[in-house]
N, C-alpha and C. Protein backbone atom coordinates (compact mmCIF):
# COMPACT_ATOMS: atom_id res chain seq x y z
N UNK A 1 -4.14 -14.81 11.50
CA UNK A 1 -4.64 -15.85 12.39
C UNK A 1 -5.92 -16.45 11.80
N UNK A 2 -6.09 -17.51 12.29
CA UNK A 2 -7.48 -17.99 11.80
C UNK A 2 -8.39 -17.27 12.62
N UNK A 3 -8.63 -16.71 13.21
CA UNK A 3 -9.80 -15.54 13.89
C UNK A 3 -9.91 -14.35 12.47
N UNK A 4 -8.68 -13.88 11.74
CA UNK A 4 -8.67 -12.82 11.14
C UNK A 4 -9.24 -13.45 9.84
N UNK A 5 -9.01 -14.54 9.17
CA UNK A 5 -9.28 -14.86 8.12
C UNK A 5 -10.99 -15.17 8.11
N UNK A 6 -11.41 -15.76 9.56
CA UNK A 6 -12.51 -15.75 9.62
C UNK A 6 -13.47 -14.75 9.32
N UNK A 7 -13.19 -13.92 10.18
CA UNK A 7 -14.06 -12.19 10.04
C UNK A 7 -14.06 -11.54 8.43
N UNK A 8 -12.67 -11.93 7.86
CA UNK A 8 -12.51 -11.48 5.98
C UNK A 8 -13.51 -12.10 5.02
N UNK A 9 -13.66 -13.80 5.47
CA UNK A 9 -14.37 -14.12 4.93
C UNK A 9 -15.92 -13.72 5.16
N UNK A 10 -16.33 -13.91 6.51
CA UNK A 10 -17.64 -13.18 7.46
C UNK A 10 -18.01 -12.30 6.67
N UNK A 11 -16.89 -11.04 6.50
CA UNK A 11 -17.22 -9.58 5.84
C UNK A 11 -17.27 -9.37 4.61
N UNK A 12 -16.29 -10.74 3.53
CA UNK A 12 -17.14 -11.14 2.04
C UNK A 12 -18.16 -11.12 2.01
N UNK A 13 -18.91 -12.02 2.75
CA UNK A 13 -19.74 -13.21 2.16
C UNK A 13 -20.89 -11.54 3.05
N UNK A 14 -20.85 -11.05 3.76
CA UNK A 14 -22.32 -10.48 4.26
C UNK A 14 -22.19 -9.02 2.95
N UNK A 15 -20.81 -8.57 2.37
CA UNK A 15 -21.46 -7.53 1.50
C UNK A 15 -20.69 -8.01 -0.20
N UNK A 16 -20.97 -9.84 -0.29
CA UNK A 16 -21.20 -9.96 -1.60
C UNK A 16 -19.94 -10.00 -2.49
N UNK A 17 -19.24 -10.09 -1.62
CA UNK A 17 -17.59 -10.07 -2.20
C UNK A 17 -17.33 -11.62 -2.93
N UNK A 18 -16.37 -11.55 -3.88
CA UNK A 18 -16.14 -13.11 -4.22
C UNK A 18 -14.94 -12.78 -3.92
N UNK A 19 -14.32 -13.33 -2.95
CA UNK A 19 -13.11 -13.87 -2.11
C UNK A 19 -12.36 -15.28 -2.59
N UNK A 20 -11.22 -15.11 -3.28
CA UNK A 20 -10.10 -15.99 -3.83
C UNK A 20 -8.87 -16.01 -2.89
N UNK A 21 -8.75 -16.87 -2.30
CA UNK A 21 -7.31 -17.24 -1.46
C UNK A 21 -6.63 -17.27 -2.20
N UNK A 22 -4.88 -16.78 -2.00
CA UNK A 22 -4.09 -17.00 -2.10
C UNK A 22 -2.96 -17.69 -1.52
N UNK A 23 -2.44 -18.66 -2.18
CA UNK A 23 -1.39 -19.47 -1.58
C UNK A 23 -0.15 -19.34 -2.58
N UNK A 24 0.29 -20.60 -2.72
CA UNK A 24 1.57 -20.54 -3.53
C UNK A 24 1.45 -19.43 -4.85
N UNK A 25 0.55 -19.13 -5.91
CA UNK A 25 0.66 -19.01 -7.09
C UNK A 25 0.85 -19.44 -8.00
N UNK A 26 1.01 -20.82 -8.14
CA UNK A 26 1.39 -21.71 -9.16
C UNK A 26 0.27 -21.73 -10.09
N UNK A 27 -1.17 -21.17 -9.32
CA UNK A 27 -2.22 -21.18 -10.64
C UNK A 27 -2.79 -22.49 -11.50
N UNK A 28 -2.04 -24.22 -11.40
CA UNK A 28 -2.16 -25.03 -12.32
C UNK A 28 -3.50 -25.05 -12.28
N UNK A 29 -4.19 -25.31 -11.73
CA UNK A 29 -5.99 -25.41 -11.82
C UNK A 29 -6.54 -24.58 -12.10
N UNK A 30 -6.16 -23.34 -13.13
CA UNK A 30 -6.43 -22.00 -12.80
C UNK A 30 -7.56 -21.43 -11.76
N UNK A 31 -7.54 -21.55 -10.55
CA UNK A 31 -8.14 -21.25 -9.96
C UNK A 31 -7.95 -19.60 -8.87
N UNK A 32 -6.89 -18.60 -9.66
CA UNK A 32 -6.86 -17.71 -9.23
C UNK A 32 -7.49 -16.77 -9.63
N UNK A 33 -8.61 -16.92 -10.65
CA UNK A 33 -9.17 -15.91 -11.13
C UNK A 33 -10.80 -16.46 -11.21
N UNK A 34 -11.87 -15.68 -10.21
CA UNK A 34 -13.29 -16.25 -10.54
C UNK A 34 -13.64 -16.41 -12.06
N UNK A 35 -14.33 -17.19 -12.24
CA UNK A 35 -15.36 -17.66 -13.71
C UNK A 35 -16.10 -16.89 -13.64
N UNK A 36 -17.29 -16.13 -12.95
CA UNK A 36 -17.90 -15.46 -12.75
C UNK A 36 -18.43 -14.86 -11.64
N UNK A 37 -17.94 -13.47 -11.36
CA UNK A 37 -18.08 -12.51 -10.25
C UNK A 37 -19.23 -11.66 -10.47
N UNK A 38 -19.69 -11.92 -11.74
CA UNK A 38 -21.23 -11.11 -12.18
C UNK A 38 -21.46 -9.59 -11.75
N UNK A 39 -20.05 -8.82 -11.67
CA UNK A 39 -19.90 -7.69 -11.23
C UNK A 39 -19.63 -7.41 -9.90
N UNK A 40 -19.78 -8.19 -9.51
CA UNK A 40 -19.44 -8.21 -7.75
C UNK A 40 -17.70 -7.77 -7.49
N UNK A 41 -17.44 -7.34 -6.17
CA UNK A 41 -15.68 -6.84 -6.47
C UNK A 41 -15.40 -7.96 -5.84
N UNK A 42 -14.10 -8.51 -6.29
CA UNK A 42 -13.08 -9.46 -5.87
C UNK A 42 -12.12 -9.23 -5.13
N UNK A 43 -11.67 -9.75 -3.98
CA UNK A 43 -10.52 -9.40 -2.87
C UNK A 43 -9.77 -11.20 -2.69
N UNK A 44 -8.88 -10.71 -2.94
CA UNK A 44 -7.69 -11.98 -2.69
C UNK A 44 -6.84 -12.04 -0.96
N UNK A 45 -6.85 -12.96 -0.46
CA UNK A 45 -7.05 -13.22 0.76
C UNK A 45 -5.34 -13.99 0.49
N UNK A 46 -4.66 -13.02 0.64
CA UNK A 46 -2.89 -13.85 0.68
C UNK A 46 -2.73 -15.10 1.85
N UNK A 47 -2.64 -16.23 1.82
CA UNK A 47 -2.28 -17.37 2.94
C UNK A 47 -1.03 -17.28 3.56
N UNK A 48 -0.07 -16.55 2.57
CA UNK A 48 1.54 -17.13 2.73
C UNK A 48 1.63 -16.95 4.23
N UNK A 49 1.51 -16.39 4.93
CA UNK A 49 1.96 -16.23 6.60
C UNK A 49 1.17 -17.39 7.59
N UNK A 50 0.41 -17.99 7.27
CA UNK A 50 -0.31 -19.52 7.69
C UNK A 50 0.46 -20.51 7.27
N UNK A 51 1.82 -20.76 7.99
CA UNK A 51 2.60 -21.52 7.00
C UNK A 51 3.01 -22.69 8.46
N UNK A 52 2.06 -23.02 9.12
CA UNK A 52 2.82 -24.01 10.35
C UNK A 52 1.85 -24.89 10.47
N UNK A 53 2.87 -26.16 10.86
CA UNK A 53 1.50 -27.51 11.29
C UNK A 53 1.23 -26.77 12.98
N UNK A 54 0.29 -26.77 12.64
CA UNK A 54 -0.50 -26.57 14.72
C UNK A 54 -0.01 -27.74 15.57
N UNK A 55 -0.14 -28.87 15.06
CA UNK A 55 -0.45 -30.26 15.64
C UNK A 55 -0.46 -31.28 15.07
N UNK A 56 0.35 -32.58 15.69
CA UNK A 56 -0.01 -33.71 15.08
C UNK A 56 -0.53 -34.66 16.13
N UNK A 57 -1.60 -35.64 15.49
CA UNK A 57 -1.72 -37.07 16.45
C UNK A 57 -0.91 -38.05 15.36
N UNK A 58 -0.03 -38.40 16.40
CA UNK A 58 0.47 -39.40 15.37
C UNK A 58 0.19 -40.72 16.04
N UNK A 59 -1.20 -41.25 16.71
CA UNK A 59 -1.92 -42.21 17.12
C UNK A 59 -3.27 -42.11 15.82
N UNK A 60 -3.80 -41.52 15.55
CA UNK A 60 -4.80 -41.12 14.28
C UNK A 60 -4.02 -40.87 13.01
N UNK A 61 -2.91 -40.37 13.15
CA UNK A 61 -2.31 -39.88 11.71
C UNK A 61 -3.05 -38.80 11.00
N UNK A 62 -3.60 -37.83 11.85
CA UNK A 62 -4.03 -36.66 11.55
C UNK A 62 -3.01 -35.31 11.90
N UNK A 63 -3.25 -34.38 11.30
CA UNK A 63 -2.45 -33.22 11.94
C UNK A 63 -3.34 -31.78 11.58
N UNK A 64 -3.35 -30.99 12.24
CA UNK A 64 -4.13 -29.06 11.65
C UNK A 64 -2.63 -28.41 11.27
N UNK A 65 -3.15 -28.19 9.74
CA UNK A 65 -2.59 -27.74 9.09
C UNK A 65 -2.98 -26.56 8.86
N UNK A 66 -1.76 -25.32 8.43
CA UNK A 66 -2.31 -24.16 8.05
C UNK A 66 -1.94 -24.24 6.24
N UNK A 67 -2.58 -23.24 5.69
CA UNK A 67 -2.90 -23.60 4.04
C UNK A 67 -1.98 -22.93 3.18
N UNK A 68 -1.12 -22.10 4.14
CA UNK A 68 -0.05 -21.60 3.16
C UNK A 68 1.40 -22.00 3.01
N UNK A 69 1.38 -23.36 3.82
CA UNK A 69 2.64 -23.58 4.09
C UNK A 69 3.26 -24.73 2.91
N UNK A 70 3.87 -24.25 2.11
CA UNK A 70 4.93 -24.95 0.58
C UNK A 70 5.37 -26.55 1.22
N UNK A 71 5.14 -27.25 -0.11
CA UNK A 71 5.44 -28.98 -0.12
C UNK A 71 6.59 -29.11 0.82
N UNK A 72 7.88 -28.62 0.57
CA UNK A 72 9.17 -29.05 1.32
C UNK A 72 8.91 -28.28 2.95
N UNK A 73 8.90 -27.33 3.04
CA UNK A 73 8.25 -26.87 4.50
C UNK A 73 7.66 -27.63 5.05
N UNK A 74 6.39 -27.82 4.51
CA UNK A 74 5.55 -29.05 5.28
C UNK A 74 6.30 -30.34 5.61
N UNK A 75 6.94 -30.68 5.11
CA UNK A 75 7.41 -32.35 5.05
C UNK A 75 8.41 -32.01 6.00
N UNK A 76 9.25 -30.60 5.83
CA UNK A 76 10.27 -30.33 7.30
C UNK A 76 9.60 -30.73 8.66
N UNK A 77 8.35 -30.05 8.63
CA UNK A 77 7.55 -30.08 9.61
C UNK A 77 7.21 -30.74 10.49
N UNK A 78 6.78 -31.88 9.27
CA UNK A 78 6.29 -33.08 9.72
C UNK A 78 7.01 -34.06 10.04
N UNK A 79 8.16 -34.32 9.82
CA UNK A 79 9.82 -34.94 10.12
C UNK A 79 9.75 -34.62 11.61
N UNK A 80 9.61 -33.74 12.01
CA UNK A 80 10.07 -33.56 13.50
C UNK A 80 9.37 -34.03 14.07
N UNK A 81 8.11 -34.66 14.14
CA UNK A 81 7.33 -35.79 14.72
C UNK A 81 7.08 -36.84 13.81
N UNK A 82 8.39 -37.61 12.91
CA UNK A 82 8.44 -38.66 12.58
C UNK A 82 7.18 -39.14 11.93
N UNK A 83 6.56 -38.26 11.14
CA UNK A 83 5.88 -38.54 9.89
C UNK A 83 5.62 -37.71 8.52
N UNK A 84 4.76 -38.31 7.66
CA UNK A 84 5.00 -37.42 6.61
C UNK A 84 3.51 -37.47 5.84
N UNK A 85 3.20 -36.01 4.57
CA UNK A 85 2.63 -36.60 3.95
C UNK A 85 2.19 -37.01 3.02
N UNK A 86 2.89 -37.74 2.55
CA UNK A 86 2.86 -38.47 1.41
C UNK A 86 2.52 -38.21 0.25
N UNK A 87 2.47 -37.16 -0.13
CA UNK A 87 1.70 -36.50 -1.41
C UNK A 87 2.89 -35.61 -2.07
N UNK A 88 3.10 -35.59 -3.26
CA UNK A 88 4.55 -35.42 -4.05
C UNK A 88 4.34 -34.83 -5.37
N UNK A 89 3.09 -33.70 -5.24
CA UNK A 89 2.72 -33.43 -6.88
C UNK A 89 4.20 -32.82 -7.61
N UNK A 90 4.09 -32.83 -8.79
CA UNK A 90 5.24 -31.75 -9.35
C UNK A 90 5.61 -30.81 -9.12
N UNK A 91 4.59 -29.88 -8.59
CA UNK A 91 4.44 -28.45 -8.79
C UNK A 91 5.08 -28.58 -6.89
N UNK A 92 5.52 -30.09 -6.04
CA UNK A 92 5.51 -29.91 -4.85
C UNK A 92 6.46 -28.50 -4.22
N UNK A 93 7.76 -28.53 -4.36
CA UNK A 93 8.42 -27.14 -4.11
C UNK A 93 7.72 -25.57 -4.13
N UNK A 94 6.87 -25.62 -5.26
CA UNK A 94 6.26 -24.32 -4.91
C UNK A 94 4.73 -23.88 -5.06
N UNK A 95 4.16 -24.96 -4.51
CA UNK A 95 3.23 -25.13 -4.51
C UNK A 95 2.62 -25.31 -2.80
N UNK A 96 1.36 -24.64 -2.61
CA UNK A 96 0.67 -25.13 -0.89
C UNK A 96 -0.16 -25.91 -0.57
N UNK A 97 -0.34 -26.23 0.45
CA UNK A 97 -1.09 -27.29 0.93
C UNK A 97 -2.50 -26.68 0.50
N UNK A 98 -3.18 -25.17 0.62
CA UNK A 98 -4.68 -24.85 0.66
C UNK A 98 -4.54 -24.90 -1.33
N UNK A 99 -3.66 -24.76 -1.93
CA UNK A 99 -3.61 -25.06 -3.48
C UNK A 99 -3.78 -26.71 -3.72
N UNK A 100 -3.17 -27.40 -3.26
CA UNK A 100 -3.29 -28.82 -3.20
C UNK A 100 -5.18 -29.02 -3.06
N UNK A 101 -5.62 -28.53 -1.99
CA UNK A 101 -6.78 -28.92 -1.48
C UNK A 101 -7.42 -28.78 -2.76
N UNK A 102 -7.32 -27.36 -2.99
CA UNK A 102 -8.00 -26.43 -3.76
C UNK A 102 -8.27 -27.26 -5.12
N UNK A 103 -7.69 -28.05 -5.12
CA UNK A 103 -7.53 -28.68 -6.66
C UNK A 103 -8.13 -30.05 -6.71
N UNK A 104 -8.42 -30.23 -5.28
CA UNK A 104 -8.84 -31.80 -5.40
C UNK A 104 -10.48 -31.94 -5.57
């Protein structure tokens, strides 16, 4: 839940942890491995079970998204309230929305 991910991160960040999410694995940005943890221990925070839109306004064209949910999933998703979003990287099939972010 986002309550649980909250407190993981909470309990990084107060004893110094460098905390790397995990989503798809596709890795293209290599961003699954810190540059520098300067000895500090590393814990990987798996997303895959955050895999649902919460909500859409489709008067704003906003929606809360969760970060583990894969390109074609999402776009299922978002079909059922007659929108989409529009974003089509290569890596879309197995690749996530918090990897997408992650890269921008």
């Amino acid at each position: 839940t986002e309550e649980d991910v909250a407190l993981v991160v909470r309990a990084a960040h107060e004893h110094g942890v460098v905390l790397v999410p995990f989503g798809g694995g596709s890795n293209i940005a290599g961003c699954l491995v810190p540059s520098d943890r300067g000895g500090r221990m590393v814990v990987s925070l798996d997303m895959c079970r955050m895999h649902r839109v919460l909500e859409v306004d489709r008067y704003s064209l906003t929606a809360r998204i969760q970060p583990g949910v894969y390109g074609q999933h999402l776009e299922d998703q978002l079909a059922e309230h007659g929108v989409t979003l529009g974003h089509f990287p290569d890596s879309f099939l197995h690749s996530t929305l918090g990897g997408w972010v992650a890269t921008r």
